[in-house]
Amino acid sequence: MNSMSDQVAYLKGLADGLNITDADNTGKLLLAIIDTLDAVASAVSKVEMAQKELDDYVEDIDEDLSGIEEILFGDDDDDEDEDDDDDEDDGLIEYDCPHCDTTVFFDEEAFSLEEEHRCPRCGKAIFGEGEDGGEEDEDDEDND
């Protein structure tokens, strides 16, 4: 006798067993109360079924959304690993200018230490040995 419908059915059976009829006012009242309880039990049963359907539907949506999130965002650990791999495979050499600490990138395949490489910010030779960064040498070549 767990559900409301079972309890209302029990009350109907009890009223029939006690020969409660609508002949007197008390009988009419008790039968009306039992009919009202039956209607309430039916409505509650419908709400419970609708709630169960909604729960199942929301669970399906949640599973679908989890799949979409996995596709769009992936696992955070995997993204960090992929970013690390991209940094290693980008074909660039990263170097800080010794004069102004600007980070400069060089193409790994085209890079040669025999060439003079200047900082785009301060204009001084990045790998040069002179304090002026070889700027005077460049001026002398322009005059020739």
Short mmCIF file of N, CA, C and O in Angstrom, two decimals:
data_model
loop_
_atom_site.label_atom_id
_atom_site.label_comp_id
_atom_site.label_asym_id
_atom_site.label_seq_id
_atom_site.Cartn_x
_atom_site.Cartn_y
_atom_site.Cartn_z
N MET A 1 0.82 -1.18 0.00
CA MET A 1 0.00 0.00 0.00
C MET A 1 0.87 1.25 0.00
O MET A 1 0.72 2.13 0.81
N ASN A 2 1.77 1.31 -0.96
CA ASN A 2 2.71 2.41 -1.02
C ASN A 2 2.18 3.61 -1.79
O ASN A 2 2.39 4.74 -1.39
N SER A 3 1.49 3.38 -2.90
CA SER A 3 1.09 4.52 -3.73
C SER A 3 -0.23 5.10 -3.23
O SER A 3 -1.02 4.45 -2.54
N MET A 4 -0.47 6.32 -3.63
CA MET A 4 -1.73 6.98 -3.24
C MET A 4 -2.92 6.26 -3.83
O MET A 4 -3.98 6.15 -3.19
N SER A 5 -2.76 5.77 -5.05
CA SER A 5 -3.87 5.06 -5.70
C SER A 5 -4.25 3.82 -4.91
O SER A 5 -5.45 3.50 -4.76
N ASP A 6 -3.27 3.11 -4.40
CA ASP A 6 -3.54 1.93 -3.57
C ASP A 6 -4.26 2.31 -2.29
O ASP A 6 -5.19 1.63 -1.84
N GLN A 7 -3.86 3.41 -1.70
CA GLN A 7 -4.48 3.85 -0.45
C GLN A 7 -5.93 4.29 -0.69
O GLN A 7 -6.83 3.99 0.11
N VAL A 8 -6.19 4.97 -1.81
CA VAL A 8 -7.56 5.39 -2.13
C VAL A 8 -8.41 4.15 -2.45
O VAL A 8 -9.58 4.07 -2.03
N ALA A 9 -7.84 3.19 -3.15
CA ALA A 9 -8.58 1.94 -3.43
C ALA A 9 -8.94 1.23 -2.12
O ALA A 9 -10.05 0.68 -1.99
N TYR A 10 -8.05 1.24 -1.17
CA TYR A 10 -8.32 0.65 0.13
C TYR A 10 -9.49 1.37 0.82
O TYR A 10 -10.39 0.73 1.39
N LEU A 11 -9.47 2.72 0.76
CA LEU A 11 -10.57 3.49 1.37
C LEU A 11 -11.91 3.19 0.70
O LEU A 11 -12.96 3.10 1.36
N LYS A 12 -11.91 3.05 -0.64
CA LYS A 12 -13.14 2.71 -1.36
C LYS A 12 -13.66 1.35 -0.91
O LYS A 12 -14.86 1.15 -0.68
N GLY A 13 -12.73 0.40 -0.80
CA GLY A 13 -13.13 -0.94 -0.34
C GLY A 13 -13.66 -0.90 1.08
O GLY A 13 -14.63 -1.60 1.41
N LEU A 14 -13.03 -0.12 1.92
CA LEU A 14 -13.47 0.01 3.31
C LEU A 14 -14.87 0.64 3.37
O LEU A 14 -15.75 0.18 4.13
N ALA A 15 -15.11 1.66 2.54
CA ALA A 15 -16.44 2.30 2.50
C ALA A 15 -17.50 1.32 2.01
O ALA A 15 -18.62 1.29 2.54
N ASP A 16 -17.15 0.52 1.00
CA ASP A 16 -18.10 -0.49 0.51
C ASP A 16 -18.35 -1.54 1.59
O ASP A 16 -19.50 -1.98 1.79
N GLY A 17 -17.29 -1.97 2.28
CA GLY A 17 -17.43 -2.97 3.33
C GLY A 17 -18.25 -2.48 4.51
O GLY A 17 -18.94 -3.26 5.17
N LEU A 18 -18.21 -1.20 4.77
CA LEU A 18 -18.99 -0.61 5.87
C LEU A 18 -20.38 -0.18 5.41
O LEU A 18 -21.14 0.41 6.18
N ASN A 19 -20.70 -0.46 4.15
CA ASN A 19 -21.99 -0.10 3.55
C ASN A 19 -22.28 1.39 3.68
O ASN A 19 -23.39 1.81 4.01
N ILE A 20 -21.26 2.20 3.40
CA ILE A 20 -21.45 3.66 3.43
C ILE A 20 -22.09 4.04 2.09
O ILE A 20 -21.56 3.74 1.03
N THR A 21 -23.22 4.69 2.17
CA THR A 21 -23.94 5.12 0.98
C THR A 21 -24.20 6.62 1.07
O THR A 21 -23.98 7.25 2.10
N ASP A 22 -24.69 7.14 -0.04
CA ASP A 22 -24.97 8.58 -0.05
C ASP A 22 -26.39 8.87 0.44
O ASP A 22 -26.94 9.92 0.18
N ALA A 23 -26.97 7.94 1.19
CA ALA A 23 -28.33 8.12 1.71
C ALA A 23 -28.36 9.18 2.82
O ALA A 23 -29.35 9.91 2.94
N ASP A 24 -27.33 9.26 3.61
CA ASP A 24 -27.30 10.29 4.65
C ASP A 24 -26.17 11.28 4.38
O ASP A 24 -25.32 11.06 3.53
N ASN A 25 -26.17 12.37 5.10
CA ASN A 25 -25.18 13.43 4.86
C ASN A 25 -23.75 12.97 5.16
O ASN A 25 -22.81 13.34 4.45
N THR A 26 -23.55 12.18 6.19
CA THR A 26 -22.21 11.70 6.54
C THR A 26 -21.68 10.78 5.44
O THR A 26 -20.51 10.88 5.05
N GLY A 27 -22.51 9.93 4.92
CA GLY A 27 -22.11 9.03 3.84
C GLY A 27 -21.74 9.82 2.58
O GLY A 27 -20.76 9.51 1.90
N LYS A 28 -22.57 10.84 2.25
CA LYS A 28 -22.28 11.68 1.08
C LYS A 28 -20.90 12.35 1.24
O LYS A 28 -20.12 12.41 0.30
N LEU A 29 -20.65 12.85 2.45
CA LEU A 29 -19.37 13.53 2.71
C LEU A 29 -18.20 12.58 2.56
O LEU A 29 -17.21 12.90 1.89
N LEU A 30 -18.30 11.41 3.16
CA LEU A 30 -17.18 10.44 3.08
C LEU A 30 -16.94 9.98 1.65
O LEU A 30 -15.79 9.87 1.21
N LEU A 31 -18.01 9.71 0.90
CA LEU A 31 -17.84 9.27 -0.50
C LEU A 31 -17.26 10.40 -1.36
O LEU A 31 -16.44 10.15 -2.25
N ALA A 32 -17.66 11.64 -1.09
CA ALA A 32 -17.10 12.79 -1.83
C ALA A 32 -15.62 12.96 -1.52
O ALA A 32 -14.81 13.25 -2.42
N ILE A 33 -15.25 12.75 -0.26
CA ILE A 33 -13.83 12.86 0.11
C ILE A 33 -13.02 11.76 -0.59
O ILE A 33 -11.94 12.02 -1.12
N ILE A 34 -13.58 10.55 -0.63
CA ILE A 34 -12.87 9.43 -1.28
C ILE A 34 -12.74 9.71 -2.78
O ILE A 34 -11.68 9.46 -3.38
N ASP A 35 -13.79 10.23 -3.43
CA ASP A 35 -13.71 10.57 -4.86
C ASP A 35 -12.68 11.66 -5.11
O ASP A 35 -11.93 11.61 -6.10
N THR A 36 -12.62 12.65 -4.22
CA THR A 36 -11.63 13.73 -4.35
C THR A 36 -10.22 13.17 -4.19
O THR A 36 -9.31 13.52 -4.96
N LEU A 37 -10.03 12.30 -3.22
CA LEU A 37 -8.72 11.68 -3.02
C LEU A 37 -8.33 10.84 -4.25
O LEU A 37 -7.16 10.81 -4.64
N ASP A 38 -9.31 10.20 -4.87
CA ASP A 38 -9.03 9.42 -6.08
C ASP A 38 -8.57 10.33 -7.22
O ASP A 38 -7.61 10.00 -7.94
N ALA A 39 -9.21 11.47 -7.37
CA ALA A 39 -8.81 12.43 -8.41
C ALA A 39 -7.41 12.98 -8.13
O ALA A 39 -6.58 13.13 -9.05
N VAL A 40 -7.14 13.28 -6.86
CA VAL A 40 -5.81 13.79 -6.49
C VAL A 40 -4.75 12.73 -6.75
O VAL A 40 -3.68 13.02 -7.30
N ALA A 41 -5.05 11.50 -6.39
CA ALA A 41 -4.09 10.41 -6.61
C ALA A 41 -3.80 10.22 -8.10
O ALA A 41 -2.66 9.99 -8.51
N SER A 42 -4.83 10.34 -8.93
CA SER A 42 -4.66 10.22 -10.38
C SER A 42 -3.79 11.36 -10.92
O SER A 42 -2.89 11.14 -11.74
N ALA A 43 -4.05 12.58 -10.44
CA ALA A 43 -3.26 13.73 -10.89
C ALA A 43 -1.80 13.59 -10.45
O ALA A 43 -0.88 13.88 -11.24
N VAL A 44 -1.58 13.16 -9.23
CA VAL A 44 -0.20 12.98 -8.73
C VAL A 44 0.51 11.91 -9.55
O VAL A 44 1.69 12.04 -9.89
N SER A 45 -0.19 10.85 -9.90
CA SER A 45 0.41 9.78 -10.71
C SER A 45 0.84 10.31 -12.08
O SER A 45 1.93 9.97 -12.57
N LYS A 46 -0.02 11.15 -12.68
CA LYS A 46 0.33 11.74 -13.98
C LYS A 46 1.55 12.65 -13.85
O LYS A 46 2.44 12.65 -14.71
N VAL A 47 1.62 13.44 -12.78
CA VAL A 47 2.76 14.34 -12.56
C VAL A 47 4.03 13.51 -12.35
O VAL A 47 5.10 13.86 -12.88
N GLU A 48 3.94 12.42 -11.62
CA GLU A 48 5.11 11.56 -11.39
C GLU A 48 5.61 10.96 -12.70
O GLU A 48 6.82 10.91 -12.94
N MET A 49 4.68 10.53 -13.57
CA MET A 49 5.09 9.98 -14.87
C MET A 49 5.75 11.06 -15.73
O MET A 49 6.76 10.82 -16.39
N ALA A 50 5.17 12.26 -15.74
CA ALA A 50 5.74 13.36 -16.52
C ALA A 50 7.12 13.72 -15.98
O ALA A 50 8.06 13.99 -16.76
N GLN A 51 7.26 13.73 -14.67
CA GLN A 51 8.56 14.04 -14.05
C GLN A 51 9.60 12.99 -14.43
O GLN A 51 10.75 13.33 -14.73
N LYS A 52 9.21 11.74 -14.45
CA LYS A 52 10.13 10.67 -14.83
C LYS A 52 10.58 10.84 -16.29
O LYS A 52 11.76 10.70 -16.61
N GLU A 53 9.63 11.19 -17.16
CA GLU A 53 9.97 11.43 -18.56
C GLU A 53 10.94 12.61 -18.69
O GLU A 53 11.91 12.55 -19.47
N LEU A 54 10.67 13.67 -17.95
CA LEU A 54 11.56 14.84 -17.99
C LEU A 54 12.95 14.49 -17.47
O LEU A 54 13.96 14.94 -18.02
N ASP A 55 13.01 13.71 -16.39
CA ASP A 55 14.31 13.29 -15.86
C ASP A 55 15.11 12.51 -16.91
O ASP A 55 16.30 12.75 -17.10
N ASP A 56 14.43 11.59 -17.60
CA ASP A 56 15.10 10.81 -18.64
C ASP A 56 15.56 11.71 -19.77
O ASP A 56 16.68 11.56 -20.29
N TYR A 57 14.71 12.66 -20.16
CA TYR A 57 15.04 13.57 -21.25
C TYR A 57 16.24 14.46 -20.89
O TYR A 57 17.16 14.63 -21.69
N VAL A 58 16.23 15.00 -19.68
CA VAL A 58 17.34 15.85 -19.23
C VAL A 58 18.63 15.03 -19.15
O VAL A 58 19.71 15.52 -19.51
N GLU A 59 18.54 13.79 -18.72
CA GLU A 59 19.73 12.93 -18.66
C GLU A 59 20.30 12.70 -20.06
O GLU A 59 21.51 12.75 -20.27
N ASP A 60 19.42 12.47 -21.04
CA ASP A 60 19.87 12.30 -22.42
C ASP A 60 20.54 13.57 -22.94
O ASP A 60 21.58 13.52 -23.61
N ILE A 61 19.94 14.73 -22.65
CA ILE A 61 20.52 16.01 -23.07
C ILE A 61 21.89 16.20 -22.43
O ILE A 61 22.83 16.65 -23.08
N ASP A 62 22.00 15.87 -21.15
CA ASP A 62 23.27 16.01 -20.44
C ASP A 62 24.35 15.15 -21.07
O ASP A 62 25.49 15.59 -21.26
N GLU A 63 24.01 13.91 -21.44
CA GLU A 63 24.98 13.03 -22.10
C GLU A 63 25.39 13.59 -23.45
O GLU A 63 26.57 13.57 -23.80
N ASP A 64 24.40 14.08 -24.22
CA ASP A 64 24.72 14.68 -25.53
C ASP A 64 25.61 15.90 -25.37
O ASP A 64 26.56 16.10 -26.12
N LEU A 65 25.29 16.73 -24.38
CA LEU A 65 26.09 17.94 -24.14
C LEU A 65 27.51 17.58 -23.72
O LEU A 65 28.46 18.22 -24.15
N SER A 66 27.65 16.54 -22.92
CA SER A 66 28.99 16.10 -22.53
C SER A 66 29.80 15.68 -23.76
O SER A 66 30.98 15.99 -23.87
N GLY A 67 29.14 15.01 -24.68
CA GLY A 67 29.82 14.62 -25.92
C GLY A 67 30.24 15.82 -26.74
O GLY A 67 31.35 15.87 -27.28
N ILE A 68 29.36 16.81 -26.82
CA ILE A 68 29.68 18.03 -27.58
C ILE A 68 30.82 18.79 -26.91
O ILE A 68 31.73 19.28 -27.57
N GLU A 69 30.78 18.89 -25.57
CA GLU A 69 31.86 19.57 -24.85
C GLU A 69 33.19 18.86 -25.08
O GLU A 69 34.22 19.52 -25.24
N GLU A 70 33.17 17.55 -25.11
CA GLU A 70 34.40 16.78 -25.34
C GLU A 70 34.95 17.08 -26.73
O GLU A 70 36.16 17.26 -26.91
N ILE A 71 34.05 17.17 -27.71
CA ILE A 71 34.49 17.47 -29.08
C ILE A 71 35.04 18.89 -29.17
O ILE A 71 36.10 19.12 -29.74
N LEU A 72 34.32 19.85 -28.59
CA LEU A 72 34.72 21.25 -28.70
C LEU A 72 35.93 21.59 -27.85
O LEU A 72 36.85 22.27 -28.31
N PHE A 73 35.93 21.15 -26.61
CA PHE A 73 36.96 21.58 -25.68
C PHE A 73 37.99 20.50 -25.39
O PHE A 73 39.09 20.81 -24.96
N GLY A 74 37.64 19.26 -25.61
CA GLY A 74 38.56 18.16 -25.35
C GLY A 74 38.97 18.12 -23.89
O GLY A 74 38.45 18.82 -23.04
N ASP A 75 39.93 17.28 -23.62
CA ASP A 75 40.46 17.14 -22.27
C ASP A 75 41.54 18.20 -22.09
O ASP A 75 42.41 18.36 -22.93
N ASP A 76 41.49 18.95 -20.98
CA ASP A 76 42.45 20.03 -20.74
C ASP A 76 43.89 19.52 -20.77
O ASP A 76 44.78 20.19 -21.28
N ASP A 77 44.12 18.34 -20.25
CA ASP A 77 45.48 17.79 -20.24
C ASP A 77 45.97 17.56 -21.66
O ASP A 77 47.12 17.81 -21.98
N ASP A 78 45.08 17.08 -22.54
CA ASP A 78 45.48 16.84 -23.92
C ASP A 78 45.82 18.15 -24.62
O ASP A 78 46.74 18.22 -25.41
N ASP A 79 45.05 19.22 -24.35
CA ASP A 79 45.31 20.50 -24.98
C ASP A 79 46.69 21.03 -24.61
O ASP A 79 47.40 21.56 -25.45
N GLU A 80 47.06 20.90 -23.34
CA GLU A 80 48.37 21.39 -22.91
C GLU A 80 49.48 20.60 -23.59
O GLU A 80 50.49 21.17 -24.00
N ASP A 81 49.28 19.29 -23.73
CA ASP A 81 50.29 18.47 -24.41
C ASP A 81 50.41 18.87 -25.87
O ASP A 81 51.51 18.95 -26.42
N GLU A 82 49.26 19.15 -26.53
CA GLU A 82 49.30 19.55 -27.93
C GLU A 82 49.99 20.90 -28.08
O GLU A 82 50.74 21.11 -29.03
N ASP A 83 49.75 21.83 -27.16
CA ASP A 83 50.40 23.13 -27.23
C ASP A 83 51.90 22.99 -27.08
O ASP A 83 52.66 23.66 -27.78
N ASP A 84 52.35 22.12 -26.20
CA ASP A 84 53.78 21.89 -26.02
C ASP A 84 54.38 21.33 -27.30
O ASP A 84 55.46 21.73 -27.71
N ASP A 85 53.67 20.42 -27.94
CA ASP A 85 54.17 19.83 -29.18
C ASP A 85 54.25 20.89 -30.27
O ASP A 85 55.18 20.90 -31.07
N ASP A 86 53.26 21.79 -30.32
CA ASP A 86 53.28 22.83 -31.34
C ASP A 86 54.48 23.74 -31.18
O ASP A 86 55.08 24.17 -32.14
N ASP A 87 54.84 24.06 -29.93
CA ASP A 87 55.98 24.93 -29.70
C ASP A 87 57.27 24.30 -30.20
O ASP A 87 58.14 24.97 -30.72
N GLU A 88 57.39 22.99 -30.05
CA GLU A 88 58.60 22.30 -30.45
C GLU A 88 58.69 22.15 -31.97
O GLU A 88 59.75 22.16 -32.54
N ASP A 89 57.54 22.04 -32.64
CA ASP A 89 57.52 21.76 -34.07
C ASP A 89 57.30 22.99 -34.93
O ASP A 89 57.09 22.86 -36.12
N ASP A 90 57.37 24.19 -34.38
CA ASP A 90 57.05 25.37 -35.17
C ASP A 90 58.21 25.81 -36.06
O ASP A 90 58.03 26.68 -36.89
N GLY A 91 59.40 25.25 -35.90
CA GLY A 91 60.52 25.57 -36.77
C GLY A 91 61.16 26.91 -36.48
O GLY A 91 61.84 27.46 -37.34
N LEU A 92 60.95 27.45 -35.30
CA LEU A 92 61.52 28.74 -34.95
C LEU A 92 62.50 28.60 -33.79
O LEU A 92 62.33 27.78 -32.91
N ILE A 93 63.51 29.44 -33.84
CA ILE A 93 64.47 29.52 -32.74
C ILE A 93 64.15 30.80 -31.98
O ILE A 93 64.03 31.87 -32.57
N GLU A 94 63.98 30.68 -30.69
CA GLU A 94 63.66 31.84 -29.86
C GLU A 94 64.92 32.28 -29.12
O GLU A 94 65.63 31.47 -28.54
N TYR A 95 65.20 33.60 -29.17
CA TYR A 95 66.40 34.11 -28.53
C TYR A 95 66.09 35.50 -27.98
O TYR A 95 65.39 36.29 -28.61
N ASP A 96 66.63 35.79 -26.79
CA ASP A 96 66.44 37.11 -26.18
C ASP A 96 67.63 38.00 -26.51
O ASP A 96 68.78 37.60 -26.36
N CYS A 97 67.34 39.22 -26.96
CA CYS A 97 68.39 40.18 -27.28
C CYS A 97 69.17 40.50 -26.00
O CYS A 97 68.58 40.82 -24.98
N PRO A 98 70.51 40.42 -26.05
CA PRO A 98 71.30 40.69 -24.85
C PRO A 98 71.31 42.17 -24.47
O PRO A 98 71.70 42.52 -23.37
N HIS A 99 70.86 43.03 -25.36
CA HIS A 99 70.90 44.46 -25.10
C HIS A 99 69.58 44.99 -24.51
O HIS A 99 69.59 45.80 -23.60
N CYS A 100 68.44 44.54 -25.06
CA CYS A 100 67.14 45.08 -24.61
C CYS A 100 66.17 44.00 -24.15
O CYS A 100 65.04 44.30 -23.81
N ASP A 101 66.58 42.76 -24.13
CA ASP A 101 65.78 41.61 -23.68
C ASP A 101 64.52 41.38 -24.51
O ASP A 101 63.57 40.76 -24.05
N THR A 102 64.47 41.87 -25.73
CA THR A 102 63.35 41.59 -26.61
C THR A 102 63.49 40.16 -27.13
O THR A 102 64.58 39.73 -27.51
N THR A 103 62.40 39.43 -27.14
CA THR A 103 62.42 38.06 -27.66
C THR A 103 62.35 38.13 -29.18
O THR A 103 61.47 38.77 -29.75
N VAL A 104 63.30 37.48 -29.82
CA VAL A 104 63.40 37.48 -31.27
C VAL A 104 63.29 36.04 -31.74
O VAL A 104 63.86 35.13 -31.13
N PHE A 105 62.58 35.82 -32.84
CA PHE A 105 62.41 34.49 -33.40
C PHE A 105 63.12 34.41 -34.75
O PHE A 105 63.06 35.33 -35.55
N PHE A 106 63.80 33.30 -34.97
CA PHE A 106 64.52 33.06 -36.21
C PHE A 106 64.02 31.77 -36.83
O PHE A 106 63.74 30.79 -36.13
N ASP A 107 63.92 31.74 -38.16
CA ASP A 107 63.55 30.53 -38.87
C ASP A 107 64.69 29.52 -38.74
O ASP A 107 65.83 29.82 -39.09
N GLU A 108 64.37 28.37 -38.22
CA GLU A 108 65.38 27.35 -37.94
C GLU A 108 66.13 26.90 -39.20
O GLU A 108 67.34 26.72 -39.20
N GLU A 109 65.40 26.76 -40.30
CA GLU A 109 66.03 26.27 -41.53
C GLU A 109 66.90 27.33 -42.19
O GLU A 109 67.91 27.01 -42.81
N ALA A 110 66.53 28.60 -42.08
CA ALA A 110 67.28 29.67 -42.75
C ALA A 110 68.30 30.32 -41.84
O ALA A 110 69.04 31.20 -42.27
N PHE A 111 68.41 29.88 -40.60
CA PHE A 111 69.30 30.52 -39.63
C PHE A 111 70.75 30.13 -39.85
O PHE A 111 71.07 28.97 -40.06
N SER A 112 71.63 31.12 -39.77
CA SER A 112 73.06 30.87 -39.86
C SER A 112 73.76 31.86 -38.93
O SER A 112 73.48 33.06 -38.96
N LEU A 113 74.71 31.37 -38.13
CA LEU A 113 75.45 32.25 -37.23
C LEU A 113 76.45 33.11 -37.99
O LEU A 113 76.94 34.11 -37.47
N GLU A 114 76.76 32.74 -39.22
CA GLU A 114 77.70 33.52 -40.01
C GLU A 114 77.06 34.84 -40.47
O GLU A 114 77.76 35.79 -40.77
N GLU A 115 75.76 34.89 -40.52
CA GLU A 115 75.07 36.11 -40.90
C GLU A 115 74.93 37.01 -39.67
O GLU A 115 74.93 36.54 -38.55
N GLU A 116 74.79 38.30 -39.93
CA GLU A 116 74.60 39.23 -38.83
C GLU A 116 73.09 39.37 -38.58
O GLU A 116 72.33 39.66 -39.50
N HIS A 117 72.70 39.14 -37.34
CA HIS A 117 71.29 39.22 -36.96
C HIS A 117 71.12 40.39 -36.01
O HIS A 117 71.76 40.47 -34.98
N ARG A 118 70.23 41.31 -36.38
CA ARG A 118 69.99 42.50 -35.57
C ARG A 118 68.63 42.41 -34.88
O ARG A 118 67.67 41.88 -35.42
N CYS A 119 68.59 43.02 -33.71
CA CYS A 119 67.35 43.09 -32.94
C CYS A 119 66.42 44.08 -33.62
O CYS A 119 66.83 45.20 -33.94
N PRO A 120 65.17 43.71 -33.83
CA PRO A 120 64.24 44.63 -34.47
C PRO A 120 63.87 45.82 -33.58
O PRO A 120 63.45 46.85 -34.08
N ARG A 121 64.11 45.72 -32.30
CA ARG A 121 63.75 46.80 -31.39
C ARG A 121 64.88 47.81 -31.22
O ARG A 121 64.71 49.01 -31.40
N CYS A 122 66.07 47.31 -30.84
CA CYS A 122 67.17 48.24 -30.57
C CYS A 122 68.14 48.37 -31.74
O CYS A 122 68.97 49.28 -31.76
N GLY A 123 68.07 47.47 -32.70
CA GLY A 123 68.90 47.55 -33.89
C GLY A 123 70.32 47.05 -33.71
O GLY A 123 71.12 47.10 -34.63
N LYS A 124 70.68 46.58 -32.53
CA LYS A 124 72.04 46.11 -32.27
C LYS A 124 72.17 44.65 -32.68
O LYS A 124 71.19 43.91 -32.71
N ALA A 125 73.40 44.27 -32.97
CA ALA A 125 73.68 42.88 -33.35
C ALA A 125 73.40 41.97 -32.16
O ALA A 125 73.89 42.20 -31.06
N ILE A 126 72.64 40.94 -32.40
CA ILE A 126 72.25 40.03 -31.32
C ILE A 126 73.40 39.11 -30.95
O ILE A 126 73.66 38.85 -29.79
N PHE A 127 74.14 38.63 -31.95
CA PHE A 127 75.22 37.69 -31.70
C PHE A 127 76.59 38.33 -31.90
O PHE A 127 77.59 37.63 -31.90
N GLY A 128 76.64 39.66 -32.05
CA GLY A 128 77.92 40.33 -32.29
C GLY A 128 78.74 40.47 -31.02
O GLY A 128 78.24 40.37 -29.91
N GLU A 129 80.04 40.74 -31.20
CA GLU A 129 80.93 40.86 -30.05
C GLU A 129 81.20 42.31 -29.68
O GLU A 129 81.58 42.61 -28.58
N GLY A 130 81.02 43.23 -30.61
CA GLY A 130 81.32 44.65 -30.34
C GLY A 130 80.23 45.28 -29.51
O GLY A 130 79.08 44.88 -29.56
N GLU A 131 80.59 46.33 -28.77
CA GLU A 131 79.60 46.99 -27.91
C GLU A 131 78.64 47.83 -28.72
O GLU A 131 77.51 48.05 -28.33
N ASP A 132 79.08 48.34 -29.88
CA ASP A 132 78.19 49.16 -30.67
C ASP A 132 77.27 48.31 -31.54
O ASP A 132 76.42 48.83 -32.22
N GLY A 133 77.45 46.99 -31.49
CA GLY A 133 76.58 46.08 -32.23
C GLY A 133 76.86 46.08 -33.70
O GLY A 133 76.06 45.63 -34.47
N GLY A 134 77.99 46.61 -34.13
CA GLY A 134 78.35 46.58 -35.54
C GLY A 134 77.67 47.66 -36.34
O GLY A 134 77.64 47.59 -37.54
N GLU A 135 77.11 48.69 -35.71
CA GLU A 135 76.41 49.74 -36.44
C GLU A 135 77.38 50.56 -37.27
O GLU A 135 77.06 50.97 -38.36
N GLU A 136 78.60 50.80 -36.79
CA GLU A 136 79.56 51.58 -37.55
C GLU A 136 79.98 50.84 -38.81
O GLU A 136 80.16 51.44 -39.85
N ASP A 137 80.10 49.51 -38.72
CA ASP A 137 80.47 48.72 -39.89
C ASP A 137 79.41 48.86 -40.98
O ASP A 137 79.74 48.97 -42.15
N GLU A 138 78.18 48.92 -40.62
CA GLU A 138 77.11 49.03 -41.58
C GLU A 138 77.15 50.40 -42.24
O GLU A 138 76.95 50.53 -43.44
N ASP A 139 77.47 51.45 -41.48
CA ASP A 139 77.57 52.79 -42.04
C ASP A 139 78.73 52.88 -43.02
O ASP A 139 78.63 53.54 -44.05
N ASP A 140 79.88 52.23 -42.68
CA ASP A 140 81.03 52.24 -43.57
C ASP A 140 80.70 51.56 -44.89
O ASP A 140 81.14 51.99 -45.94
N GLU A 141 79.92 50.49 -44.85
CA GLU A 141 79.59 49.76 -46.09
C GLU A 141 78.70 50.62 -46.96
O GLU A 141 78.77 50.55 -48.17
N ASP A 142 77.82 51.46 -46.38
CA ASP A 142 76.94 52.30 -47.17
C ASP A 142 77.74 53.37 -47.92
O ASP A 142 77.33 53.76 -49.02
N ASN A 143 78.86 53.83 -47.36
CA ASN A 143 79.66 54.87 -48.00
C ASN A 143 80.50 54.33 -49.14
O ASN A 143 80.96 55.09 -49.95
N ASP A 144 80.75 53.05 -49.17
CA ASP A 144 81.61 52.47 -50.23
C ASP A 144 80.95 52.36 -51.53
O ASP A 144 80.02 52.34 -52.01
#
